[in-house]
Coordinates of C-alpha atoms in Angstrom, one line a residue:
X1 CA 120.9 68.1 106.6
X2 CA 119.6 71.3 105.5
X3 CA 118.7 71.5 101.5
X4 CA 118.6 74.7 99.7
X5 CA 115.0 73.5 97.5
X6 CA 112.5 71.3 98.9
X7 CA 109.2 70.5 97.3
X8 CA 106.1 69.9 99.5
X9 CA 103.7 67.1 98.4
X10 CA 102.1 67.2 101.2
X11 CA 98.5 69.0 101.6
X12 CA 98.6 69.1 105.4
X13 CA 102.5 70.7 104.6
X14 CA 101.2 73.7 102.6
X15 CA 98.9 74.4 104.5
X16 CA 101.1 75.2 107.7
X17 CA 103.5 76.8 105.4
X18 CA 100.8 79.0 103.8
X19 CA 99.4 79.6 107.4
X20 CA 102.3 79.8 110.4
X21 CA 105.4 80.0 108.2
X22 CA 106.6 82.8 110.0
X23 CA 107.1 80.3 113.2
X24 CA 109.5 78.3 111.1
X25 CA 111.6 81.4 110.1
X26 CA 114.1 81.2 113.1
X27 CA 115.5 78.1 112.7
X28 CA 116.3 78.8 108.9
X29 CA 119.4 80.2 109.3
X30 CA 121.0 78.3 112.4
X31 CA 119.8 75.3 115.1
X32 CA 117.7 76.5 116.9
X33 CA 116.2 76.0 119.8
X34 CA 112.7 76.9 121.0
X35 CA 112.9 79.3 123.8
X36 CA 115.4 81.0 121.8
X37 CA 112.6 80.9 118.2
X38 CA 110.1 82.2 121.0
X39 CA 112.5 84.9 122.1
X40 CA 113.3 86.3 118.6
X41 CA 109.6 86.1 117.6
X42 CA 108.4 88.3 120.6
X43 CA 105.6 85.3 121.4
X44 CA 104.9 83.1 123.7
X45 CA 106.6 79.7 124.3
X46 CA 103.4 77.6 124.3
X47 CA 102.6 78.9 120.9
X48 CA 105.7 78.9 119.1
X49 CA 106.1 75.5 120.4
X50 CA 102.7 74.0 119.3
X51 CA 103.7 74.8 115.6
X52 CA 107.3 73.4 115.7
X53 CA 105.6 69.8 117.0
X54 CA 103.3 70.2 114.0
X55 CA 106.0 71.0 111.8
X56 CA 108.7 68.6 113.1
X57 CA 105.6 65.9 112.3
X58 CA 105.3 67.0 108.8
X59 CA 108.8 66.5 107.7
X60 CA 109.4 70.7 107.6
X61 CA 111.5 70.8 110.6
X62 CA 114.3 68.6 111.3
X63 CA 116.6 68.5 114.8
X64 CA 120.2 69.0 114.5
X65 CA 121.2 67.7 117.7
X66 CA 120.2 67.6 121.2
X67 CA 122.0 68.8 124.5
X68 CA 120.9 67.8 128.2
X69 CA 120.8 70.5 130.4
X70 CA 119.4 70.9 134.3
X71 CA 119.1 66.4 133.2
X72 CA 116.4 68.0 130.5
X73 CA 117.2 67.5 126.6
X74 CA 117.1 70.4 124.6
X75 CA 116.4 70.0 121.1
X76 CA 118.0 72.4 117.9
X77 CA 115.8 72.5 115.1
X78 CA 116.7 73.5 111.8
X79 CA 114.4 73.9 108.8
X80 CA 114.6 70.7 106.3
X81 CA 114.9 73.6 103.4
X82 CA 116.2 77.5 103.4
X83 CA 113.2 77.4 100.3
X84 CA 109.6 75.1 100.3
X85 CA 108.1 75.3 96.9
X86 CA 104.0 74.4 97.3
X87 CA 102.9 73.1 93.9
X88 CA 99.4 74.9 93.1
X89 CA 97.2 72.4 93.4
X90 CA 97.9 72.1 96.8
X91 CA 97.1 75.3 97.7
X92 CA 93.6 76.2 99.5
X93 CA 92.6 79.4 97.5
X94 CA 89.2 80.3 99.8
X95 CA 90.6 78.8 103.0
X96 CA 94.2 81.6 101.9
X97 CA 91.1 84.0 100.8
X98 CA 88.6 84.0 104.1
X99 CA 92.4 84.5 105.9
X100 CA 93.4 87.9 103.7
X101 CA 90.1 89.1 104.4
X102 CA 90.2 88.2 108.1
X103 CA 93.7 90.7 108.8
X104 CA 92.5 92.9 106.2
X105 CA 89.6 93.8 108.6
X106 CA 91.9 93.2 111.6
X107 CA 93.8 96.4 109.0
X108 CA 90.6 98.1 109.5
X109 CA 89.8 98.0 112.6
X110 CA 92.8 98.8 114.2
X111 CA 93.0 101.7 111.9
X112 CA 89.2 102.5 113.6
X113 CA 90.1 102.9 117.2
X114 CA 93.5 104.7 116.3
X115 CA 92.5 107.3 113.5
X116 CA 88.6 106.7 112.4
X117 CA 88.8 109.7 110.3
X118 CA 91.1 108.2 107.8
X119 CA 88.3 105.4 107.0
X120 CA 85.7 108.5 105.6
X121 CA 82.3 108.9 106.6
X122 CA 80.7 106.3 104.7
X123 CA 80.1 108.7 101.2
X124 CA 81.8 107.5 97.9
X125 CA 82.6 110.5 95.2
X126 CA 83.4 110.1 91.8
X127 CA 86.0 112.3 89.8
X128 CA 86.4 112.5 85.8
X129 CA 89.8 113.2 84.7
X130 CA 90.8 112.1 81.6
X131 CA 91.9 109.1 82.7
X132 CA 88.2 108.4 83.2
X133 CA 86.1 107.9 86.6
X134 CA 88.0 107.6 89.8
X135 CA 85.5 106.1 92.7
X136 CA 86.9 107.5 96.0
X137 CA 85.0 105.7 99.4
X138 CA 87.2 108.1 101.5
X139 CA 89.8 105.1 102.8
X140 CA 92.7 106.2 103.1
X141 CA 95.1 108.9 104.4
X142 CA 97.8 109.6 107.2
X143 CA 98.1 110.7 110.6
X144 CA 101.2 110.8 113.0
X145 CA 100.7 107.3 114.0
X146 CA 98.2 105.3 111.1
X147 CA 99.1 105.3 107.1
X148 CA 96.0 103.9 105.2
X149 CA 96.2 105.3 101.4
X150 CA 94.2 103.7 99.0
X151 CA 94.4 104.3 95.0
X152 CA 92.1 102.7 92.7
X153 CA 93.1 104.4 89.6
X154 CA 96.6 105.1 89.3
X155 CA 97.7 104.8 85.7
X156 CA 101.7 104.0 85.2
X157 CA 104.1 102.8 82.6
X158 CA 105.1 99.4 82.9
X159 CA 108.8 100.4 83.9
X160 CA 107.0 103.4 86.7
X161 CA 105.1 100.2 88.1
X162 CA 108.0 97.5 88.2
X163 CA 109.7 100.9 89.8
X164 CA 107.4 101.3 92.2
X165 CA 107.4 97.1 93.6
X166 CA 110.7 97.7 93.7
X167 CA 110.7 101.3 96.4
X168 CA 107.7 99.5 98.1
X169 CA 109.8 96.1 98.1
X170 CA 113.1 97.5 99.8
X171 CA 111.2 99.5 102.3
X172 CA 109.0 96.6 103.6
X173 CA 112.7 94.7 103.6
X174 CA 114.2 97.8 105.6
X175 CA 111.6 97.9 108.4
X176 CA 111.3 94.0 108.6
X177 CA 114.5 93.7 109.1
X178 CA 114.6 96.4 112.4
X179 CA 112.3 93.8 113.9
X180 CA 112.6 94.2 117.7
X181 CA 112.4 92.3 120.9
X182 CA 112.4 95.5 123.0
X183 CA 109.8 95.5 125.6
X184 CA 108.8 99.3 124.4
X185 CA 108.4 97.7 120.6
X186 CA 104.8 97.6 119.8
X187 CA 103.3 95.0 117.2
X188 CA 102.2 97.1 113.6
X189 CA 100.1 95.9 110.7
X190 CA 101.5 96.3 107.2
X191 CA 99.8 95.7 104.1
X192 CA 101.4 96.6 100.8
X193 CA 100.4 95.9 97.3
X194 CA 100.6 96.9 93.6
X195 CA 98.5 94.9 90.7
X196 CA 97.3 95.7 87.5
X197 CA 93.2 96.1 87.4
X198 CA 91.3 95.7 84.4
X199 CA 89.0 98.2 84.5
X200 CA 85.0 97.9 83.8
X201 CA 84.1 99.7 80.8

Protein backbone atom coordinates (compact mmCIF):
# COMPACT_ATOMS: atom_id res chain seq x y z
CA UNK A 1 0.00 0.00 0.00
CA UNK A 2 0.90 3.36 -1.03
CA UNK A 3 1.97 5.88 1.97
CA UNK A 4 1.72 9.51 1.79
CA UNK A 5 5.57 10.08 3.68
CA UNK A 6 8.28 7.78 3.32
CA UNK A 7 11.74 8.35 4.64
CA UNK A 8 14.79 6.91 2.72
CA UNK A 9 17.72 5.48 4.75
CA UNK A 10 19.08 4.14 2.18
CA UNK A 11 22.30 5.76 0.30
CA UNK A 12 21.91 3.68 -2.89
CA UNK A 13 17.86 5.11 -2.50
CA UNK A 14 18.77 8.80 -2.67
CA UNK A 15 20.81 8.59 -4.97
CA UNK A 16 18.25 7.21 -7.71
CA UNK A 17 15.80 9.58 -6.31
CA UNK A 18 18.23 12.52 -6.60
CA UNK A 19 19.24 11.12 -10.09
CA UNK A 20 16.11 9.31 -12.24
CA UNK A 21 13.23 10.39 -10.10
CA UNK A 22 11.39 11.61 -12.97
CA UNK A 23 11.14 7.76 -14.14
CA UNK A 24 9.31 6.96 -10.96
CA UNK A 25 6.70 9.91 -11.55
CA UNK A 26 4.12 7.82 -13.55
CA UNK A 27 3.31 5.34 -11.28
CA UNK A 28 2.60 7.92 -8.40
CA UNK A 29 -0.68 8.58 -9.03
CA UNK A 30 -2.16 5.12 -10.31
CA UNK A 31 -0.67 1.30 -11.10
CA UNK A 32 1.13 1.51 -13.56
CA UNK A 33 2.44 -0.46 -15.87
CA UNK A 34 5.70 0.00 -17.96
CA UNK A 35 4.87 0.39 -21.46
CA UNK A 36 2.27 2.58 -20.41
CA UNK A 37 5.32 4.87 -17.83
CA UNK A 38 7.37 4.64 -21.17
CA UNK A 39 4.44 5.93 -23.17
CA UNK A 40 3.70 9.03 -20.94
CA UNK A 41 7.45 9.78 -20.57
CA UNK A 42 8.10 10.03 -24.42
CA UNK A 43 11.24 7.37 -23.82
CA UNK A 44 12.18 4.39 -24.70
CA UNK A 45 11.02 1.08 -23.05
CA UNK A 46 14.51 -0.38 -22.39
CA UNK A 47 15.25 2.66 -20.41
CA UNK A 48 12.37 3.35 -18.49
CA UNK A 49 12.45 -0.18 -17.61
CA UNK A 50 16.08 -0.42 -16.41
CA UNK A 51 15.27 2.16 -13.60
CA UNK A 52 11.96 0.65 -12.43
CA UNK A 53 14.09 -2.94 -11.81
CA UNK A 54 16.49 -0.73 -9.88
CA UNK A 55 13.87 0.94 -8.06
CA UNK A 56 11.51 -2.05 -7.44
CA UNK A 57 15.11 -3.51 -5.78
CA UNK A 58 15.43 -0.57 -3.50
CA UNK A 59 12.08 -0.70 -1.84
CA UNK A 60 10.88 2.79 -3.95
CA UNK A 61 8.57 0.90 -6.13
CA UNK A 62 6.14 -1.56 -5.20
CA UNK A 63 3.65 -3.82 -7.61
CA UNK A 64 0.00 -3.61 -7.17
CA UNK A 65 -0.96 -6.56 -8.90
CA UNK A 66 -0.22 -8.55 -11.90
CA UNK A 67 -2.35 -9.61 -15.04
CA UNK A 68 -1.36 -12.31 -17.71
CA UNK A 69 -1.82 -11.38 -20.98
CA UNK A 70 -0.82 -13.07 -24.67
CA UNK A 71 0.32 -16.15 -21.35
CA UNK A 72 2.87 -13.07 -20.32
CA UNK A 73 2.40 -11.35 -16.69
CA UNK A 74 2.13 -7.88 -16.68
CA UNK A 75 3.17 -6.08 -13.71
CA UNK A 76 1.43 -2.53 -12.13
CA UNK A 77 3.70 -0.66 -10.23
CA UNK A 78 2.91 1.95 -7.90
CA UNK A 79 5.29 4.16 -5.91
CA UNK A 80 5.84 2.95 -2.17
CA UNK A 81 5.20 6.90 -1.28
CA UNK A 82 3.33 9.99 -3.23
CA UNK A 83 6.49 11.94 -0.99
CA UNK A 84 10.44 10.44 -0.34
CA UNK A 85 12.09 12.58 2.15
CA UNK A 86 16.21 12.04 1.70
CA UNK A 87 17.80 12.98 5.11
CA UNK A 88 20.96 15.27 4.21
CA UNK A 89 23.50 13.27 5.00
CA UNK A 90 22.61 11.10 2.50
CA UNK A 91 22.86 13.30 -0.16
CA UNK A 92 26.06 13.36 -2.61
CA UNK A 93 26.65 17.19 -2.81
CA UNK A 94 29.65 16.93 -5.75
CA UNK A 95 28.29 13.78 -7.36
CA UNK A 96 24.36 16.38 -7.43
CA UNK A 97 27.10 19.31 -8.26
CA UNK A 98 29.38 17.70 -11.37
CA UNK A 99 25.45 16.72 -12.60
CA UNK A 100 24.03 20.64 -12.45
CA UNK A 101 27.06 21.57 -14.18
CA UNK A 102 26.79 18.74 -16.73
CA UNK A 103 22.92 20.03 -18.13
CA UNK A 104 23.89 23.40 -17.37
CA UNK A 105 26.46 23.15 -20.26
CA UNK A 106 24.06 20.71 -22.09
CA UNK A 107 21.82 24.60 -21.46
CA UNK A 108 24.67 26.08 -23.25
CA UNK A 109 25.32 24.30 -25.90
CA UNK A 110 22.05 23.77 -27.15
CA UNK A 111 21.61 27.44 -26.82
CA UNK A 112 25.05 27.52 -29.20
CA UNK A 113 23.88 25.75 -32.23
CA UNK A 114 20.32 27.37 -32.01
CA UNK A 115 21.01 31.19 -31.27
CA UNK A 116 25.01 31.72 -30.64
CA UNK A 117 24.52 35.34 -30.52
CA UNK A 118 22.61 35.22 -27.28
CA UNK A 119 25.94 33.68 -25.49
CA UNK A 120 28.03 37.31 -26.42
CA UNK A 121 31.26 37.35 -27.96
CA UNK A 122 33.41 36.46 -25.24
CA UNK A 123 33.80 40.50 -23.70
CA UNK A 124 32.62 41.14 -20.09
CA UNK A 125 31.53 45.06 -19.36
CA UNK A 126 31.03 46.55 -16.20
CA UNK A 127 28.24 49.23 -15.40
CA UNK A 128 28.02 51.61 -12.12
CA UNK A 129 24.67 52.51 -11.10
CA UNK A 130 24.03 53.21 -7.82
CA UNK A 131 23.40 50.02 -6.93
CA UNK A 132 27.13 49.53 -7.46
CA UNK A 133 29.07 47.45 -10.35
CA UNK A 134 27.07 45.16 -12.49
CA UNK A 135 29.47 42.56 -14.45
CA UNK A 136 27.70 41.72 -17.73
CA UNK A 137 29.63 38.59 -19.87
CA UNK A 138 26.93 39.10 -22.62
CA UNK A 139 24.74 35.61 -21.64
CA UNK A 140 21.76 36.08 -22.06
CA UNK A 141 18.84 37.36 -24.31
CA UNK A 142 15.82 36.07 -26.57
CA UNK A 143 15.12 35.04 -29.87
CA UNK A 144 11.89 33.53 -31.45
CA UNK A 145 12.92 30.07 -30.41
CA UNK A 146 15.92 30.37 -27.33
CA UNK A 147 15.29 32.49 -23.92
CA UNK A 148 18.74 32.70 -22.10
CA UNK A 149 18.55 35.95 -19.69
CA UNK A 150 20.90 36.21 -17.07
CA UNK A 151 20.89 38.92 -14.11
CA UNK A 152 23.59 39.11 -11.60
CA UNK A 153 22.49 42.13 -9.88
CA UNK A 154 19.02 42.59 -9.48
CA UNK A 155 18.24 44.24 -6.17
CA UNK A 156 14.44 43.40 -4.79
CA UNK A 157 12.43 43.67 -1.55
CA UNK A 158 12.02 40.56 0.16
CA UNK A 159 8.17 40.47 -0.64
CA UNK A 160 9.23 41.51 -4.87
CA UNK A 161 11.53 38.29 -4.59
CA UNK A 162 9.13 35.77 -2.75
CA UNK A 163 6.73 37.49 -5.61
CA UNK A 164 8.75 36.67 -8.23
CA UNK A 165 9.36 32.41 -7.07
CA UNK A 166 6.05 32.57 -7.04
CA UNK A 167 5.22 34.01 -11.23
CA UNK A 168 8.42 31.91 -12.02
CA UNK A 169 6.88 28.88 -9.94
CA UNK A 170 3.32 28.76 -11.58
CA UNK A 171 4.68 29.21 -15.04
CA UNK A 172 7.26 26.34 -14.80
CA UNK A 173 3.91 24.34 -13.25
CA UNK A 174 1.78 25.62 -16.33
CA UNK A 175 4.10 24.44 -19.11
CA UNK A 176 5.11 21.12 -17.16
CA UNK A 177 1.90 20.26 -16.99
CA UNK A 178 1.15 20.63 -21.12
CA UNK A 179 3.71 17.88 -21.36
CA UNK A 180 3.09 16.07 -24.68
CA UNK A 181 3.47 12.80 -26.26
CA UNK A 182 2.74 14.21 -29.72
CA UNK A 183 5.14 13.00 -32.22
CA UNK A 184 5.55 16.85 -33.49
CA UNK A 185 6.46 17.76 -29.55
CA UNK A 186 10.12 18.47 -29.35
CA UNK A 187 12.20 17.91 -26.01
CA UNK A 188 13.13 21.72 -24.37
CA UNK A 189 15.67 22.63 -21.63
CA UNK A 190 14.41 24.77 -18.70
CA UNK A 191 16.41 26.19 -16.07
CA UNK A 192 14.94 28.62 -13.64
CA UNK A 193 16.27 30.08 -10.52
CA UNK A 194 16.16 32.99 -7.98
CA UNK A 195 18.68 33.18 -4.83
CA UNK A 196 19.94 35.75 -2.75
CA UNK A 197 24.00 36.49 -3.52
CA UNK A 198 26.13 38.06 -1.10
CA UNK A 199 27.95 40.32 -2.85
CA UNK A 200 31.99 40.89 -2.77
CA UNK A 201 32.75 44.08 -1.41
Amino acid sequence: MQAKELTVHSRAAARLLAEAAQYLAPFALQPTTVVQAAASLGLPLGRVHYWVQKAEALGLLLVEREQRRAGRAQRHYVTAARTFVVPADLLDIQRRLDREQGMYRQFLTAVERRQPELLGDGRMTVTFSAHGANLNFGEQGWSGEVLHIWAGSVHLLPDDARQLRRELTEVFERSYARHSTSEQAAPYLIHLGVVEHDEMN
